[in-house]
mmCIF file of C-alpha atoms and ligand atoms in Angstrom:
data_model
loop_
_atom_site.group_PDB
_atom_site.id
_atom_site.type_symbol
_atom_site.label_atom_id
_atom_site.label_comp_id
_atom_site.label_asym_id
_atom_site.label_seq_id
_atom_site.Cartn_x
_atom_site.Cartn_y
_atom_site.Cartn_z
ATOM 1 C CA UNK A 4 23.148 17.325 -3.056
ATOM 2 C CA UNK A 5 21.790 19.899 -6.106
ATOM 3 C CA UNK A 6 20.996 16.760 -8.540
ATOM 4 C CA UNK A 7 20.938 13.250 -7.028
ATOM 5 C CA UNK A 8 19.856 11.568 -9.788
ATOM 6 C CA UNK A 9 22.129 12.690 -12.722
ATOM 7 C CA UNK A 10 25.350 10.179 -14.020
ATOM 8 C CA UNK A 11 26.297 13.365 -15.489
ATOM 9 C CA UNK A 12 30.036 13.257 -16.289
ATOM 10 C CA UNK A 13 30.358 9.663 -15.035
ATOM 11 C CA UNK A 14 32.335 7.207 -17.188
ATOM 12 C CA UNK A 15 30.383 3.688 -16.555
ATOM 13 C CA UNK A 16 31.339 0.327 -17.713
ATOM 14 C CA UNK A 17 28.738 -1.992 -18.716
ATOM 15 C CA UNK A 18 29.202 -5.770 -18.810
ATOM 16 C CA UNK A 19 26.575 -8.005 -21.004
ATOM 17 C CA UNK A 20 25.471 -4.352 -22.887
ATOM 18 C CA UNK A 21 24.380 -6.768 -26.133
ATOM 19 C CA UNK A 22 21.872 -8.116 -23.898
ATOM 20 C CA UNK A 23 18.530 -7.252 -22.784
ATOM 21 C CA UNK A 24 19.152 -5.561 -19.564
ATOM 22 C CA UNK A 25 22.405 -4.405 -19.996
ATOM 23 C CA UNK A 26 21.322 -2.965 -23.528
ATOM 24 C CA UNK A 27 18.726 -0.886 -21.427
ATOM 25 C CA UNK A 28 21.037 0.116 -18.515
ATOM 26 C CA UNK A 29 23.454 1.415 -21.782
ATOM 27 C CA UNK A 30 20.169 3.463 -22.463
ATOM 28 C CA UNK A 31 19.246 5.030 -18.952
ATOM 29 C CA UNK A 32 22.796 5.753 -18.029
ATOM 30 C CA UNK A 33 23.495 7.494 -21.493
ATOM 31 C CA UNK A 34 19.940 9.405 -21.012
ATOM 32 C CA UNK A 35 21.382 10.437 -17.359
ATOM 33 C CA UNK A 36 24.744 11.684 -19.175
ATOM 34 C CA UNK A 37 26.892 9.047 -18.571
ATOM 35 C CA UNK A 38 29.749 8.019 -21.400
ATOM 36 C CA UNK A 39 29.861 4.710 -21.676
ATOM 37 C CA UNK A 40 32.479 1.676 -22.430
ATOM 38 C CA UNK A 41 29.818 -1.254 -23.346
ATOM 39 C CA UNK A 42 30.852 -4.746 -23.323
ATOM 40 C CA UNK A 43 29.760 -8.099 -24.352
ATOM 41 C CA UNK A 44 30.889 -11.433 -25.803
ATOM 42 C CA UNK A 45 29.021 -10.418 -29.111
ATOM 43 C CA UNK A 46 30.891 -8.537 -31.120
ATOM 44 C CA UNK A 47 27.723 -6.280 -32.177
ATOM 45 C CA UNK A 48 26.227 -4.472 -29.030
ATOM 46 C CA UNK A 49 23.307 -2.539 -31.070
ATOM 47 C CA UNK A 50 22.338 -0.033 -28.853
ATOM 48 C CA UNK A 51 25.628 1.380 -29.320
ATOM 49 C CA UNK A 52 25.123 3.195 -32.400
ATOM 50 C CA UNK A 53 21.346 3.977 -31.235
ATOM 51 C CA UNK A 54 23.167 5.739 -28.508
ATOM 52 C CA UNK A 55 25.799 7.629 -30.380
ATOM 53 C CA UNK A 56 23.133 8.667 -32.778
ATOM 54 C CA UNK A 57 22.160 10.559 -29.871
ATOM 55 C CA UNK A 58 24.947 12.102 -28.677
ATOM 56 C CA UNK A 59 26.548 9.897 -26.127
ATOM 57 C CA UNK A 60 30.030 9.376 -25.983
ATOM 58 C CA UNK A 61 29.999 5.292 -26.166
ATOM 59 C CA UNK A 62 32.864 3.099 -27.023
ATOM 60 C CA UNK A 63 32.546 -0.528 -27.766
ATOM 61 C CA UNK A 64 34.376 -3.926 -26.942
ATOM 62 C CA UNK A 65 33.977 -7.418 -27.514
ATOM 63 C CA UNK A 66 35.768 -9.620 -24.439
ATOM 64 C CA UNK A 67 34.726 -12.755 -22.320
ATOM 65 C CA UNK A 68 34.491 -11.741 -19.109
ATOM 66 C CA UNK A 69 35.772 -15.630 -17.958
ATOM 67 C CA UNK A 70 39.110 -14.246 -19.755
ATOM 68 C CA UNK A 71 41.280 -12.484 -16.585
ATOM 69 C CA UNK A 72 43.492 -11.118 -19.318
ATOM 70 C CA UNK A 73 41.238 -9.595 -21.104
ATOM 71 C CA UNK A 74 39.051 -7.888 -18.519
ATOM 72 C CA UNK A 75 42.596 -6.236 -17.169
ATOM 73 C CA UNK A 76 43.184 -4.821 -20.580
ATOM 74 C CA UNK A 77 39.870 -3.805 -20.839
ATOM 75 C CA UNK A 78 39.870 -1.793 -17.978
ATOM 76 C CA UNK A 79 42.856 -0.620 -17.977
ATOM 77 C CA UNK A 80 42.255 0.899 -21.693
ATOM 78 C CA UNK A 81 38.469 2.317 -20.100
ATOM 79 C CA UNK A 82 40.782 4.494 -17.946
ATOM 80 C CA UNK A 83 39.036 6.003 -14.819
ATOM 81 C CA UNK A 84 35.705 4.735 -14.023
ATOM 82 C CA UNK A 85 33.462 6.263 -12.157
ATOM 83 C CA UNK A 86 31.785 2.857 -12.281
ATOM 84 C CA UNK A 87 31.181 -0.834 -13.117
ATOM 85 C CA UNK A 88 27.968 -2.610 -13.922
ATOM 86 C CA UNK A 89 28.772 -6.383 -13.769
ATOM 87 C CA UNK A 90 25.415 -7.484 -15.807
ATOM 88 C CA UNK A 91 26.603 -10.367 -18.159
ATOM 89 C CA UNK A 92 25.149 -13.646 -16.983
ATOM 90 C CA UNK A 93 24.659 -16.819 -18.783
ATOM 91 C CA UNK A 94 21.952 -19.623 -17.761
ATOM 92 C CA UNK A 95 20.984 -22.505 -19.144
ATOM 93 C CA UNK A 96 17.306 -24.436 -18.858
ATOM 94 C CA UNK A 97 18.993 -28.064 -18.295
ATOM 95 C CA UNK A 98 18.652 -30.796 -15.833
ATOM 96 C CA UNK A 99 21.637 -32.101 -13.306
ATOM 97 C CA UNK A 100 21.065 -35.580 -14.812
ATOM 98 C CA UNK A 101 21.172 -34.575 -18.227
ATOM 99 C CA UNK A 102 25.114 -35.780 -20.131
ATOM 100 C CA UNK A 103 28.096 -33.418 -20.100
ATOM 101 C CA UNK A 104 26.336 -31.352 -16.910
ATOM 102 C CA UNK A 105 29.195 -30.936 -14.996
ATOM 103 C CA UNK A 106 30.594 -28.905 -17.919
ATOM 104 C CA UNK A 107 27.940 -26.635 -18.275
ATOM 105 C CA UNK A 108 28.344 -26.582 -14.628
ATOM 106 C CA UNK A 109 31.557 -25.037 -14.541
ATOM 107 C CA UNK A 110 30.930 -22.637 -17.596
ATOM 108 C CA UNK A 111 27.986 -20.966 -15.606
ATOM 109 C CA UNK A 112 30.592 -20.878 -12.755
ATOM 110 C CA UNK A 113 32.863 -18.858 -14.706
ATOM 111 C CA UNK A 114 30.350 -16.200 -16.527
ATOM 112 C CA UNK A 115 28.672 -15.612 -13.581
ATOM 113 C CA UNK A 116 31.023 -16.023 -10.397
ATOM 114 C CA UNK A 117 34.318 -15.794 -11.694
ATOM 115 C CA UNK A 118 33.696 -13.451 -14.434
ATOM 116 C CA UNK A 119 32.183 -11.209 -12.237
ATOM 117 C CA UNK A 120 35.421 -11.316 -9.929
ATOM 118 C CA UNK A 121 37.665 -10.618 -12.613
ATOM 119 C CA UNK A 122 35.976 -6.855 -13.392
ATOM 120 C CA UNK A 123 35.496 -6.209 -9.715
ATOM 121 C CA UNK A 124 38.995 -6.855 -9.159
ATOM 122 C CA UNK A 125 40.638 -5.181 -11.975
ATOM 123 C CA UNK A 126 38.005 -1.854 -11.644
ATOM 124 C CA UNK A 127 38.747 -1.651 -7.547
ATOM 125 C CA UNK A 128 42.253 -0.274 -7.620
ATOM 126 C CA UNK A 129 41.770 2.684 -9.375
ATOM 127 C CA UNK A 130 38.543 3.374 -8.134
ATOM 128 C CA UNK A 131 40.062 3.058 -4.812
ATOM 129 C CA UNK A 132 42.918 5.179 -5.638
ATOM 130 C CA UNK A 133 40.686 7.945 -6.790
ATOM 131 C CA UNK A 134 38.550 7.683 -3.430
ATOM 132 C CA UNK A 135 34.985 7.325 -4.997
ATOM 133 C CA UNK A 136 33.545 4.431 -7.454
ATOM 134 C CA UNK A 137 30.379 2.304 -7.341
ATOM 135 C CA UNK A 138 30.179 -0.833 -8.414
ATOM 136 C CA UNK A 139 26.418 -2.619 -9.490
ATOM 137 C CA UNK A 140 26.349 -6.102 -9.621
ATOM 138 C CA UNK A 141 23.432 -8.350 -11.250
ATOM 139 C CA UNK A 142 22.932 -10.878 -9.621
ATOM 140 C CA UNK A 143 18.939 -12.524 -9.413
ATOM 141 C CA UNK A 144 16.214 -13.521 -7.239
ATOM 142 C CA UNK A 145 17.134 -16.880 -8.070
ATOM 143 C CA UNK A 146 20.264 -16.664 -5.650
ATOM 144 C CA UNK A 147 17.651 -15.587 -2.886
ATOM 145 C CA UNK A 148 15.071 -18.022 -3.029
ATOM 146 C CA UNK A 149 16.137 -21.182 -4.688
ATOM 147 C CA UNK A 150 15.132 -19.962 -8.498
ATOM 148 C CA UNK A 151 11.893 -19.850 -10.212
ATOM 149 C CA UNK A 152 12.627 -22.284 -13.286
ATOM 150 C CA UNK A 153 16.490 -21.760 -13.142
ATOM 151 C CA UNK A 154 18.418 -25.025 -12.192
ATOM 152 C CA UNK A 155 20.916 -25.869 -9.032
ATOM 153 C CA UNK A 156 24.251 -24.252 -10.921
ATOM 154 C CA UNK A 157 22.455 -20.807 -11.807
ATOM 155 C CA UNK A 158 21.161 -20.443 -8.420
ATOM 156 C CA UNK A 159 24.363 -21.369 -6.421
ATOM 157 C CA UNK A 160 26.260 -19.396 -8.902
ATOM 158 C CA UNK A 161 23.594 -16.418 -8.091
ATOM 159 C CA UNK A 162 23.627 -16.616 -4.338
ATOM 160 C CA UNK A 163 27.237 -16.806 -4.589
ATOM 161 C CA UNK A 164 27.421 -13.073 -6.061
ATOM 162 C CA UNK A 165 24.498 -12.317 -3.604
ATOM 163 C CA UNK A 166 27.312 -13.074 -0.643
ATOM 164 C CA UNK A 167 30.307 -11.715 -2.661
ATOM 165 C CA UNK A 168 28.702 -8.069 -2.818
ATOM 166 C CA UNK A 169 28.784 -7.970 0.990
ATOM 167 C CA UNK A 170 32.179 -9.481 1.149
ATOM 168 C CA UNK A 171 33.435 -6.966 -2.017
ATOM 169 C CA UNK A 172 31.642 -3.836 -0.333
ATOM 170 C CA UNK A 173 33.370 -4.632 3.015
ATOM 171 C CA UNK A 174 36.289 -4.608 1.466
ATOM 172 C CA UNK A 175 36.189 -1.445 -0.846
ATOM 173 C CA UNK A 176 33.617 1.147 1.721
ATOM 174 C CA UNK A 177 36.814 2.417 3.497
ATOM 175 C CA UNK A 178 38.280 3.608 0.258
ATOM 176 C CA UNK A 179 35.133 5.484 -0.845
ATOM 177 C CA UNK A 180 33.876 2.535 -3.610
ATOM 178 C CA UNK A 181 30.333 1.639 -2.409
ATOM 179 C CA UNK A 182 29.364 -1.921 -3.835
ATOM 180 C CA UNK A 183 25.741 -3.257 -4.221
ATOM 181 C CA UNK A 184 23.507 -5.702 -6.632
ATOM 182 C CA UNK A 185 20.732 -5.531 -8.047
ATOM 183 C CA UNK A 186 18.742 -8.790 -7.652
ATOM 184 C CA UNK A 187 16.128 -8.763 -10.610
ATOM 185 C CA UNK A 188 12.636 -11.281 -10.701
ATOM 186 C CA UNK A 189 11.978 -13.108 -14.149
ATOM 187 C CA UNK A 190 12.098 -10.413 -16.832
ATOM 188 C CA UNK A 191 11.262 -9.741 -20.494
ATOM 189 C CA UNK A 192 14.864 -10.704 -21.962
ATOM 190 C CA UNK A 193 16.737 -12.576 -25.125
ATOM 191 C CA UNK A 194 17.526 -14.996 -21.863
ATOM 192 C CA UNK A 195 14.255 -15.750 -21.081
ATOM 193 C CA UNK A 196 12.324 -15.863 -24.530
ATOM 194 C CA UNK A 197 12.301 -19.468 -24.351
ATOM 195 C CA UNK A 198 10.605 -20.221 -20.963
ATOM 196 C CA UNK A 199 7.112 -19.981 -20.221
ATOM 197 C CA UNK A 200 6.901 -18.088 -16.614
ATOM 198 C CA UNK A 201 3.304 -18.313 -14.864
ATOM 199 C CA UNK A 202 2.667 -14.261 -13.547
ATOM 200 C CA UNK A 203 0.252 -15.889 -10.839
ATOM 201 C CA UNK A 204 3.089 -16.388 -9.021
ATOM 202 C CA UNK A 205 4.433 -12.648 -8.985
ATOM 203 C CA UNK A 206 2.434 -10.641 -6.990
ATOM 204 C CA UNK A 207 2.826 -7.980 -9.561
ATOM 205 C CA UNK A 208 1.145 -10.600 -12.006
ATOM 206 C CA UNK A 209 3.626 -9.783 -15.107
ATOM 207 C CA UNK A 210 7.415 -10.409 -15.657
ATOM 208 C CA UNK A 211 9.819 -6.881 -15.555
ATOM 209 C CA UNK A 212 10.218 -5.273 -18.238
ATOM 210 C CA UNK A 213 14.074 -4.682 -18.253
ATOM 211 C CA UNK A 214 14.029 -0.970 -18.694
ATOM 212 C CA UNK A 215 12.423 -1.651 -14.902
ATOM 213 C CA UNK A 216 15.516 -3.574 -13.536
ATOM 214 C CA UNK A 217 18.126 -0.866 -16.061
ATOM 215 C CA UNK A 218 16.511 1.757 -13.669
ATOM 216 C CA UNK A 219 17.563 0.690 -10.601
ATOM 217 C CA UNK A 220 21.006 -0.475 -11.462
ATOM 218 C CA UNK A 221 21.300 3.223 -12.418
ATOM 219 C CA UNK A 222 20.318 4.834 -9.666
ATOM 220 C CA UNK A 223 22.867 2.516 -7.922
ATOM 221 C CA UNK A 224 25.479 4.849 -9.945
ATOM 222 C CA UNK A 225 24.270 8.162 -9.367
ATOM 223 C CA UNK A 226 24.757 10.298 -6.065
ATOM 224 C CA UNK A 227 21.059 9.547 -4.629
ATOM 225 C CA UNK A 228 22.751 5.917 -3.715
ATOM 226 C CA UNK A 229 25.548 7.189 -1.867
ATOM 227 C CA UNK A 230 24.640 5.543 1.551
ATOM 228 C CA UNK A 231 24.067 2.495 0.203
ATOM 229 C CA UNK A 232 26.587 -0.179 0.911
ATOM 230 C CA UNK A 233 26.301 -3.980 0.501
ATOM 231 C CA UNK A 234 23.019 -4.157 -0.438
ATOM 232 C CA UNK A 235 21.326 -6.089 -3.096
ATOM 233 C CA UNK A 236 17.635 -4.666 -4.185
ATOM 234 C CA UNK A 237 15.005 -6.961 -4.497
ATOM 235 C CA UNK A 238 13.612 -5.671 -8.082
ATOM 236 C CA UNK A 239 11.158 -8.823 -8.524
ATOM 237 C CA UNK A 240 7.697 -7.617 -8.767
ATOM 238 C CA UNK A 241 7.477 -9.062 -5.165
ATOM 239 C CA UNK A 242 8.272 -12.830 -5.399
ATOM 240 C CA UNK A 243 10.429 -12.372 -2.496
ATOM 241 C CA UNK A 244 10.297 -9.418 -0.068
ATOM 242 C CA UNK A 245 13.542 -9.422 1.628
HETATM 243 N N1 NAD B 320 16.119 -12.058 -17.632
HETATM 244 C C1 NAD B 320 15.868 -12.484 -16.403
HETATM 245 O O1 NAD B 320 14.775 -13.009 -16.101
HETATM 246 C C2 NAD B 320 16.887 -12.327 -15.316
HETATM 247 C C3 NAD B 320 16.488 -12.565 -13.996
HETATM 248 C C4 NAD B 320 17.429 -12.435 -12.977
HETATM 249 C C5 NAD B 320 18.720 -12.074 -13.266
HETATM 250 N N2 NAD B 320 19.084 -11.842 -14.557
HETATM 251 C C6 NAD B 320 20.467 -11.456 -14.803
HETATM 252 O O2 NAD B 320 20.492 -10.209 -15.457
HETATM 253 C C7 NAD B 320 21.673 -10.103 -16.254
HETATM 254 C C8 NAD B 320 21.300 -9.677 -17.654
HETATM 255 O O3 NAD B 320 20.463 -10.676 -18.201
HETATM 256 P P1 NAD B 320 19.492 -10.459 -19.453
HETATM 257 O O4 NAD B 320 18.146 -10.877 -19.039
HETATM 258 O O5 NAD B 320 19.702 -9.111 -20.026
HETATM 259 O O6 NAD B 320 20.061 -11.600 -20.402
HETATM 260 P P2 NAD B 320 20.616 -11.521 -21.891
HETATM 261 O O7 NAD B 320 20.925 -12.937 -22.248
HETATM 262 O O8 NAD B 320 19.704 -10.726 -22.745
HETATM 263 O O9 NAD B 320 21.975 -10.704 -21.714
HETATM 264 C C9 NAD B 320 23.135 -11.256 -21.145
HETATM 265 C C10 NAD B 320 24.306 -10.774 -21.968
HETATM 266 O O10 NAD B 320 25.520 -11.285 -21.368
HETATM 267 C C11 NAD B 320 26.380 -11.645 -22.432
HETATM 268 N N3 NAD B 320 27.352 -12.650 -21.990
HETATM 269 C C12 NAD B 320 27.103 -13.948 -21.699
HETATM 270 N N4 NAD B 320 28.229 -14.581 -21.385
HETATM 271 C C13 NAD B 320 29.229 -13.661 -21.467
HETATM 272 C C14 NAD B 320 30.632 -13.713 -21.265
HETATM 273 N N5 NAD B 320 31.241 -14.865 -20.920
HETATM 274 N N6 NAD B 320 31.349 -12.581 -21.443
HETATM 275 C C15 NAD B 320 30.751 -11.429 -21.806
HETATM 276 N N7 NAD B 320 29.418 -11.313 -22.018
HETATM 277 C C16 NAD B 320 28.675 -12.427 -21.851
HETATM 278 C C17 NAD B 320 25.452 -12.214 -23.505
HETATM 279 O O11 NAD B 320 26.069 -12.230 -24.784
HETATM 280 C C18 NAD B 320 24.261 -11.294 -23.408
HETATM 281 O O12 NAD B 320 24.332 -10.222 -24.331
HETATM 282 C C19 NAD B 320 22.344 -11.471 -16.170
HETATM 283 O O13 NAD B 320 23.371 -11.449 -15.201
HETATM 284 C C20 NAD B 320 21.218 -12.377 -15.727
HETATM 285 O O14 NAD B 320 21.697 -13.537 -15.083
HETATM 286 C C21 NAD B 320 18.199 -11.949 -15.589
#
């Protein structure tokens, strides 16, 4: 292995790329040599033109990843990915007694569960076909160890993913399509600006910074990975130590 930690030549799709760490997985993988096909429910996904101001090859497209139909078309337009980052999440700072629950309930459900099965499902086949893929899904500490201010639907839908990246890397190792997550602690993000988080709780004594969590999901994609199957890094600044 002459470079293990190049993307050079890879064509990666990036899910939630408007967002904090998706916007800085966009950055690492383009500074690698990846092109990219960047995603979000925004319609503007600013790091995109940052990017191509650089040189990298990055196409943009606004979907909902909750939308089966539109995830298919999506990747089926990307055309042959070398890989998927499923990093799009959605949380919300509520409480289970508070009205209309149930629905939010269900929507964090469907961004972060089903949403998530939608890409993995439409990106396997071809992958599969073409004997080689990798697949990086975001999932959180919160899944792991009951959440640090996250509520009961975020971490259920979180340790859900945590147990669907064994069952989905099971399923795709035979074919040559290795299939981890990345399980990030409380970091510096758009989705956390409005929650105090107390650092004497993380042995590292600081939130990531989500160029920190961006860096492993992109090592996930790059050769220096390729024995790792099913796993899901602990990137939390040591709140839990799997
Ligand atoms: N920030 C943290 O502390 C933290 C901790 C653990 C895990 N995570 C996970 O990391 C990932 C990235 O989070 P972030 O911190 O960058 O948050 P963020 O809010 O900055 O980015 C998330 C992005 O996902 C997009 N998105 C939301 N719903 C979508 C949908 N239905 N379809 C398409 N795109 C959608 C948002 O528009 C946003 O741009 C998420 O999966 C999140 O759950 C974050």
């Amino acid at each position: 292995m002459e470079t293990p930690f190049t993307l050079q030549g890879q064509r990666i799709l990036i899910t939630g790329a408007a967002g904090g760490i998706g916007s800085e997985a966009a950055r690492i993988c383009a500074g690698l040599g990846a092109d990219l096909v960047l995603t979000d429910i925004r319609p503007d996904i600013p790091i995109a033109e940052e990017l191509r101001a650089k040189g990298a090859k990055v196409e943009t497209s606004a979907i909902d990843i909750t939308d089966r139909a539109a995830v298919e078309r999506l990747v089926r337009e990307a055309g042959a990915l070398d890989s998927l980052v499923a990093n799009a999440g959605y949380v919300v700072w509520d409480d289970w007694e508070d009205e209309g629950w149930d629905e939010t309930f269900r929507r964090i459900m469907d961004v972060n569960v089903l949403g998530v099965f939608h890409l993995v499902r439409a990106a396997l086949p071809g992958m599969a076909a073409r004997g080689a893929g990798r697949i990086v899904v975001v999932t959180s500490v919160a899944g792991k160890v009951g959440g640090v201010r996250s509520g009961p639907h975020y971490v259920a839908a979180k340790g859900g993913l945590n147990a669907f990246v064994k069952w989905a890397a099971r399923r795709a190792a035979p074919s040559g399509v290795l299939v981890n997550g990345v399980a990030p602690g409380p970091t510096i993000s758009p989705m956390t600006a409005s929650q105090n988080f107390d650092s004497s709780g993380i042995p590292l004594g600081r939130m990531a910074r989500a160029e920190e969590i961006a860096a492993p999901i992109a090592f996930l994609c790059a050769p220096a990975s390729s024995y790792i199957c099913g796993s899901v890094l602990d990137v939390n600044g040591g709140i839990f130590m799997g």
